[in-house]
Short mmCIF file of C-alpha atoms in Angstrom, two decimals:
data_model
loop_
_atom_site.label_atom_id
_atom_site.label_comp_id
_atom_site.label_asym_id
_atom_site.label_seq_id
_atom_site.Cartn_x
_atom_site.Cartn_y
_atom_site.Cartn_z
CA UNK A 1 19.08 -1.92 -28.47
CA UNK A 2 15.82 -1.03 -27.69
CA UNK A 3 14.67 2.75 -28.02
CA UNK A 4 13.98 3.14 -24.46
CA UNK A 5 11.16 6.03 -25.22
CA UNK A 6 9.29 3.33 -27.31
CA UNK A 7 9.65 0.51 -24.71
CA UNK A 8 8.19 2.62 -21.91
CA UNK A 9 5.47 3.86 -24.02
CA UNK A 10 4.77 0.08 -24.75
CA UNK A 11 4.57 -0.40 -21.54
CA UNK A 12 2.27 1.75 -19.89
CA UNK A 13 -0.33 0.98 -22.88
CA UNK A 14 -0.11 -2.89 -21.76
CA UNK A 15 -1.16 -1.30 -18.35
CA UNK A 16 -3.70 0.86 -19.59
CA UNK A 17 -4.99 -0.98 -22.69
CA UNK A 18 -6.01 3.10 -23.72
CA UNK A 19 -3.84 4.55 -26.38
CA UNK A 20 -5.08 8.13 -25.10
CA UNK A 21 -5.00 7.69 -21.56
CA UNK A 22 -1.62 6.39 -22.31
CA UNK A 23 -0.66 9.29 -24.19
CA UNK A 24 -2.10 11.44 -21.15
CA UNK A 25 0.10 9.67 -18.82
CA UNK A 26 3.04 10.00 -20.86
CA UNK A 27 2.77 13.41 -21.72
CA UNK A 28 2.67 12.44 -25.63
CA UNK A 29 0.16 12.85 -28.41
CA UNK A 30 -1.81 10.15 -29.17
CA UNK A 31 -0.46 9.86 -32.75
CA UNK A 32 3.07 9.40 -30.99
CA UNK A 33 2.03 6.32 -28.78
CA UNK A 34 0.82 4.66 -32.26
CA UNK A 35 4.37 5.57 -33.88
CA UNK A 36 6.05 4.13 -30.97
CA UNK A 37 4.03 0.70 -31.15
CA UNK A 38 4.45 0.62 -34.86
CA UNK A 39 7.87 0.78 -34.36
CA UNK A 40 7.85 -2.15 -32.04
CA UNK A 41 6.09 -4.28 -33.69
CA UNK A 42 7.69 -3.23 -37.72
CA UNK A 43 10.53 -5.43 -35.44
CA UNK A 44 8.60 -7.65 -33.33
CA UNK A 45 5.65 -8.72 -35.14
CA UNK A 46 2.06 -7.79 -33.43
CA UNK A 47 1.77 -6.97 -29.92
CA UNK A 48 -1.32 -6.87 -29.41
CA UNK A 49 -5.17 -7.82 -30.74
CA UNK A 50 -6.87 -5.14 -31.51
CA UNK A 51 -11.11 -6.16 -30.91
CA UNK A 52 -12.93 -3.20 -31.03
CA UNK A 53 -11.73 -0.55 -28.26
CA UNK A 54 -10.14 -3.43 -26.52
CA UNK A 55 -6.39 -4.34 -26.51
CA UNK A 56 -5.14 -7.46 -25.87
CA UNK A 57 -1.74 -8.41 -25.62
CA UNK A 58 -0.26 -11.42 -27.53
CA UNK A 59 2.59 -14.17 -26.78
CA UNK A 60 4.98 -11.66 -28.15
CA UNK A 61 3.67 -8.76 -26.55
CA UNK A 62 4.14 -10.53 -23.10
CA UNK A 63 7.38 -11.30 -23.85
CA UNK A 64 8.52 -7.49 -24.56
CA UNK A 65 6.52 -6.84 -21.41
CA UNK A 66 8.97 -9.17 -19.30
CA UNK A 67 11.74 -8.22 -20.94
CA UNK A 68 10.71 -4.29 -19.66
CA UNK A 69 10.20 -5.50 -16.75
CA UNK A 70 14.15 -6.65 -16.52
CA UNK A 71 15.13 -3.80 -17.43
CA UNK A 72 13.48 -1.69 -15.20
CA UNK A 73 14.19 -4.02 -12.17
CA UNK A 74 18.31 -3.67 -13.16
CA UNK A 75 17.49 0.44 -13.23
CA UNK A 76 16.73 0.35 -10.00
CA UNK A 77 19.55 -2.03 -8.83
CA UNK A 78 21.90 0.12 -10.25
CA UNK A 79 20.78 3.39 -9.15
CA UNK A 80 20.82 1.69 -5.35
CA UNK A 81 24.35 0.23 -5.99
CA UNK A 82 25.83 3.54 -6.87
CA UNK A 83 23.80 5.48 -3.81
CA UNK A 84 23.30 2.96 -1.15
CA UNK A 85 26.31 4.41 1.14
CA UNK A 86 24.64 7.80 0.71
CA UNK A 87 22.27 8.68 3.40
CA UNK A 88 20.30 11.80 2.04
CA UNK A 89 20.12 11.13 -1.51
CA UNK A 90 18.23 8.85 -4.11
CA UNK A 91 15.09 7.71 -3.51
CA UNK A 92 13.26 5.85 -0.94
CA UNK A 93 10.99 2.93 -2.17
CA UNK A 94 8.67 1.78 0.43
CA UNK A 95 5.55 -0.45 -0.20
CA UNK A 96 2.93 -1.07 2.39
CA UNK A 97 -0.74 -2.06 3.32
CA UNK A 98 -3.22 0.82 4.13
CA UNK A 99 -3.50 1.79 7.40
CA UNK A 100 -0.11 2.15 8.17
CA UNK A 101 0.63 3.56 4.61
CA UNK A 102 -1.78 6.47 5.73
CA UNK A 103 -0.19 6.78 8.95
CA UNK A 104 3.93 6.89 7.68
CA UNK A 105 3.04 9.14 4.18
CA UNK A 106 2.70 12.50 5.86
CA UNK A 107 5.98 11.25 7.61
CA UNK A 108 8.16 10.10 4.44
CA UNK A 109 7.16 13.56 3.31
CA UNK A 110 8.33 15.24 6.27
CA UNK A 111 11.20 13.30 5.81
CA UNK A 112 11.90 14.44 2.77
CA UNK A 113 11.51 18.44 3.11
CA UNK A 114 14.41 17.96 6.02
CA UNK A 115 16.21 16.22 3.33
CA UNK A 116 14.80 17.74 -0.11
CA UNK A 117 17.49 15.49 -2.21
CA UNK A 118 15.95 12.71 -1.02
CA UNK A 119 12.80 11.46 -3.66
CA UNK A 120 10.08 9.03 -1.84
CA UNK A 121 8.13 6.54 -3.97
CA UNK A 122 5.11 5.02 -1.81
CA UNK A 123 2.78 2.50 -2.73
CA UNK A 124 -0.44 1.07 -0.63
CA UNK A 125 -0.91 -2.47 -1.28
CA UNK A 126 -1.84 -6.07 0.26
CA UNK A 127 -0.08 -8.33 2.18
CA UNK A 128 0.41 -10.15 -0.63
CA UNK A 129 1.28 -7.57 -3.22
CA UNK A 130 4.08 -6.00 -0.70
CA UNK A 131 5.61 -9.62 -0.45
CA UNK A 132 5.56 -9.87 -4.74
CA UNK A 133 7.31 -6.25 -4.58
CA UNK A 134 9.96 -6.85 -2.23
CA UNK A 135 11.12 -10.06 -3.49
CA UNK A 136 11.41 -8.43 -7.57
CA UNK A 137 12.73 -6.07 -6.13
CA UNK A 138 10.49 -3.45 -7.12
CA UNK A 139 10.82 -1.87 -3.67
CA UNK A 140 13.49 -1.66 -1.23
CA UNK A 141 11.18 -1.84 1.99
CA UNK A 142 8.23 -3.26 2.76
CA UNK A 143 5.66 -3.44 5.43
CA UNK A 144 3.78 -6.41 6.75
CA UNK A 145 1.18 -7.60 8.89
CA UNK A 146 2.19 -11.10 9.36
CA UNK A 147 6.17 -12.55 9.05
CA UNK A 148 6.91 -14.12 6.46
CA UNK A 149 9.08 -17.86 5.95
CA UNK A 150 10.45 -17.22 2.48
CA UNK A 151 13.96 -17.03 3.21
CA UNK A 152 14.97 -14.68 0.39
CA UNK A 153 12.96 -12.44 2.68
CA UNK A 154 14.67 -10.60 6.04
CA UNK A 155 11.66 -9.44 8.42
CA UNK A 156 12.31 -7.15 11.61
CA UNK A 157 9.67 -5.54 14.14
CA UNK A 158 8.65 -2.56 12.93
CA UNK A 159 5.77 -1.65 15.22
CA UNK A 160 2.39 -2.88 17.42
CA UNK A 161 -1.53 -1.37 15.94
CA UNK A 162 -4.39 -2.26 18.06
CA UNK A 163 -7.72 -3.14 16.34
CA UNK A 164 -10.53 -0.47 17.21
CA UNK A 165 -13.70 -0.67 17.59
CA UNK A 166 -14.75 2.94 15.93
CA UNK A 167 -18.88 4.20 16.09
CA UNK A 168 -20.08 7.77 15.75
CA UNK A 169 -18.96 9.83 18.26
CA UNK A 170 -22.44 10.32 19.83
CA UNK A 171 -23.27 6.15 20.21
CA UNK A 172 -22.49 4.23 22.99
CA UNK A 173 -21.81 0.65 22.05
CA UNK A 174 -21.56 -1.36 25.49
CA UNK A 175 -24.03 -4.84 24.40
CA UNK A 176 -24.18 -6.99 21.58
CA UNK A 177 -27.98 -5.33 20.95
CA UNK A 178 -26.09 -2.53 20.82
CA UNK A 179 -24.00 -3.40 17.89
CA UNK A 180 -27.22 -4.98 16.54
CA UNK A 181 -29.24 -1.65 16.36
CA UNK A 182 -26.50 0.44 14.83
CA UNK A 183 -25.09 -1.85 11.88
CA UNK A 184 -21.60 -2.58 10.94
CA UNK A 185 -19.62 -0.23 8.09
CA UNK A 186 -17.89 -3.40 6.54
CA UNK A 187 -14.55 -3.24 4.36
CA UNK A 188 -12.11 -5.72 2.98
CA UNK A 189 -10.95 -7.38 6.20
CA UNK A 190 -13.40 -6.13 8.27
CA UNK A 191 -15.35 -9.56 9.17
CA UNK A 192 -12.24 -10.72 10.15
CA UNK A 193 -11.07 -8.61 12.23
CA UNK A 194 -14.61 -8.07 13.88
CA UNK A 195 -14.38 -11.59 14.54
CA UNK A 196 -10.87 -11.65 16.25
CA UNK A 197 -11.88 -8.50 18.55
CA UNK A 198 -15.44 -9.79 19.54
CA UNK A 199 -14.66 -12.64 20.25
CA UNK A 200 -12.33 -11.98 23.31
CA UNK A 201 -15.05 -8.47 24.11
CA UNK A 202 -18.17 -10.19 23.74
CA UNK A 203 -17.56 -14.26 24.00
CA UNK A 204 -20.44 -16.64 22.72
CA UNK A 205 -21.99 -14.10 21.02
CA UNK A 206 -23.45 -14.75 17.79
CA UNK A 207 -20.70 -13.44 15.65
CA UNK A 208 -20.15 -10.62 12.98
CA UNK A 209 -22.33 -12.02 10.56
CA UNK A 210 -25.42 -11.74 12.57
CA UNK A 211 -25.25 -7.91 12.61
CA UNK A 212 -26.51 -5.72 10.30
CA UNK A 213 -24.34 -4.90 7.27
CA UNK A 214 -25.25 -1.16 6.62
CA UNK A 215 -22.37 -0.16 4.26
CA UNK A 216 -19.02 -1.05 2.74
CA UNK A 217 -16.07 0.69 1.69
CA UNK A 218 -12.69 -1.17 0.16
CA UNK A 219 -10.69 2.61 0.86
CA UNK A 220 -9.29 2.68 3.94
CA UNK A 221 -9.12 6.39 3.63
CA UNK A 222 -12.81 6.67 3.63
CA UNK A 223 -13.85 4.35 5.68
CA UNK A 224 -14.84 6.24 8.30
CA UNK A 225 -17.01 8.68 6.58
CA UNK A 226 -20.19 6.50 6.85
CA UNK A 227 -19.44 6.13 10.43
CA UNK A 228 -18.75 9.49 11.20
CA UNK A 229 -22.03 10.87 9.47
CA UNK A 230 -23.73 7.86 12.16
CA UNK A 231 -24.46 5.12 9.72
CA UNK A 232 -22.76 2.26 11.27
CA UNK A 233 -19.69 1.55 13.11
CA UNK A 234 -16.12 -0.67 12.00
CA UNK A 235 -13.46 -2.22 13.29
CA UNK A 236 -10.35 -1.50 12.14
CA UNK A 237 -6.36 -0.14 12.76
CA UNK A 238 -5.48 2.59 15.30
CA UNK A 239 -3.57 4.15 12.61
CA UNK A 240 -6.40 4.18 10.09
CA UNK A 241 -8.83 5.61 12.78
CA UNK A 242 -6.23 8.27 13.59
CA UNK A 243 -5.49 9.62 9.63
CA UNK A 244 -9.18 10.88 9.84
CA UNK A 245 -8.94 14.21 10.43
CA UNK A 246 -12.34 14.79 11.72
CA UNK A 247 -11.77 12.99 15.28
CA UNK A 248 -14.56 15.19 17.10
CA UNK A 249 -17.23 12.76 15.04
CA UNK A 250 -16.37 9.44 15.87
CA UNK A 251 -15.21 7.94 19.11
CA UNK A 252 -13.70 4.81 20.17
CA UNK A 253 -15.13 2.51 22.39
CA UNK A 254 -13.84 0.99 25.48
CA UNK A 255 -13.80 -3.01 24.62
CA UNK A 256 -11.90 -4.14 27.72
CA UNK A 257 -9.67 -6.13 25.84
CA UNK A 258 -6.88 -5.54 23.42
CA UNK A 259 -5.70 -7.09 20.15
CA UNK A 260 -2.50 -6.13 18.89
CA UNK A 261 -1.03 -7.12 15.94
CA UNK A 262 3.04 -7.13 15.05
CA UNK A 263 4.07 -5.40 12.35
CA UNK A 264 6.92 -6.15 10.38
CA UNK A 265 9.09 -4.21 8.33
CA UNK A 266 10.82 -6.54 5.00
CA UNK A 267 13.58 -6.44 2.39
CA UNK A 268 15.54 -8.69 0.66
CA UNK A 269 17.51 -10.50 3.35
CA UNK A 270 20.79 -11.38 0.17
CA UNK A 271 21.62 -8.09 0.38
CA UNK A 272 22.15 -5.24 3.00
CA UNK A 273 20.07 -2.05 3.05
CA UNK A 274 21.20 0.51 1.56
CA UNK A 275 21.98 3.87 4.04
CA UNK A 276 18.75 5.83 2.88
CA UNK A 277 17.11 3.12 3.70
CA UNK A 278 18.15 1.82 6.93
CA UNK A 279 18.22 5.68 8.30
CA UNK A 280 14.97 6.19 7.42
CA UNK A 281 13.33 2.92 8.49
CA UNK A 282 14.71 3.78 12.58
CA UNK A 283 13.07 7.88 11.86
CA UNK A 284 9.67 5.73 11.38
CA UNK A 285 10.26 3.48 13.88
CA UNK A 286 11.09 6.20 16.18
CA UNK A 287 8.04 8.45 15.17
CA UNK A 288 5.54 5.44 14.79
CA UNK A 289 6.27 4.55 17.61
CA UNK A 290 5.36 8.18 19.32
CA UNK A 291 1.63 7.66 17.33
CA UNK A 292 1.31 4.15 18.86
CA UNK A 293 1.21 5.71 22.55
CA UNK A 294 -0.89 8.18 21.07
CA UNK A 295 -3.18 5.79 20.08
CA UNK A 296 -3.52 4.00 23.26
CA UNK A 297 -4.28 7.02 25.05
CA UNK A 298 -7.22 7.98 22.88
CA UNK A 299 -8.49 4.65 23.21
CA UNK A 300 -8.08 4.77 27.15
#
């Protein structure tokens, strides 16, 4: 058998490629990380090419990788199996895009100080990277923004966020020329959802493109800082526009029309949720829900 120490050691440096930021992660001295791969590869041959600083990892160094990867993945299905009929223990493993990510955090952690034996692992990711998670069953929930047709996959409503159109709180943005003079904040999927909200608020105009590009952020976090300090404004989710905690400086405007999209929460559909799980999937429902009014009445 494996020495477990060594494995995990392995592989956080194939993450890293950095034998001392591996040894900061790990908590270990440097000259420990280099024992542990010696060890590993004294019984499976070179596992990785060493060119310069860089690492990289060979045919039998992605093999030990996968086979960490196993194990890990039958970890976690074991620790659910023997706690899934236990409601306020284990650990919660929830994966989900940004804006709602920054919206249910402070909530999972609420969550857990009214049940402290209760350990929450969240991760922000893309659509596509919450899908990948879900179905190895690296995490037990998931959230969405579209549904998904992979039948190893069960998808419920989870909750509605309305795109916003966000400027600095002292800018009126009621024409097209008014967009035009201030310049769009742009992020990640911010062309397309410009596109999708202008084009039901200001029809034949000449689209997203045509304005200004003053900025552009890929954190949804700090998006808004450009548009706060009255660089530019952005279109993006209610619940990203209402994790910035300095509301007084930016200001939604009015665009007469409303674009909603569903969100939906995922796990594996072969197998039921476990009782954490399911009780703390209907607490965010129920308190999502709450922010979602709040929402629409800032934006009214």
């Amino acid at each position: 058998m494996i020495n477990p120490q060594w494995l995990r050691t392995f592989s956080v440096l194939a993450e890293l490629r950095h034998f001392t930021k591996t040894a900061d992660r790990l908590g270990l001295t440097q000259a420990a990380v280099s024992q542990h791969l010696r060890h590993l590869e004294s019984e499976f041959g070179a596992l990785f090419v060493r060119k310069g600083r860089q690492l990289d990892i060979t045919p039998a160094g992605q093999a030990l990788l996968d086979y960490a990867l196993e194990m890990e993945q039958a970890s976690n299905r074991l620790t659910l199996r023997l706690t899934e009929t236990d409601a306020e223990h284990g650990e919660i493993r929830i994966i989900t895009p940004g804006s709602i990510g920054l919206l249910i955090y402070p909530m999972l952690l609420e969550w857990q100080i009214q049940h402290p034996d209760l350990s929450v692992r969240h991760r922000f990711a893309p659509d596509a990277e919450v899908l990948e998670a879900v179905l190895n069953n690296q995490y037990e929930l998931g959230i969405l923004t579209f549904k998904p047709d992979d039948p190893r996959i069960m998808a419920t409503p989870f909750a509605e966020e309305t795109l916003e159109l966000v400027a600095p709180a002292d800018h009126k943005l009621c024409t097209w020329a008014d967009l035009m003079d201030l310049g769009f904040i742009d992020h990640p999927d911010g062309q397309a959802m410009a596109t999708r909200l202008f084009s039901r608020r200001f029809p034949g105009n000449a689209g997203i493109r045509s304005v200004p590009v003053k900025g552009y952020c890929n954190q949804v976090g700090l998006l808004l800082e450009p548009v706060a300090r009255g660089l530019g404004f952005t279109v993006l989710p209610c619940y990203a526009r209402q994790a910035f905690s300095r509301q007084d400086e930016i200001a939604v405007m009015d665009c007469g029309v409303s674009v909603v999209d569903q969100l939906w929460l995922i796990h594996r559909a072969e197998w039921p949720l476990s009782c954490r799980a399911e009780v703390t999937a209907d607490y965010l429902r129920t308190q999502v829900g709450r922010a979602y009014q709040s929402c629409i009445q800032a934006s009214e």
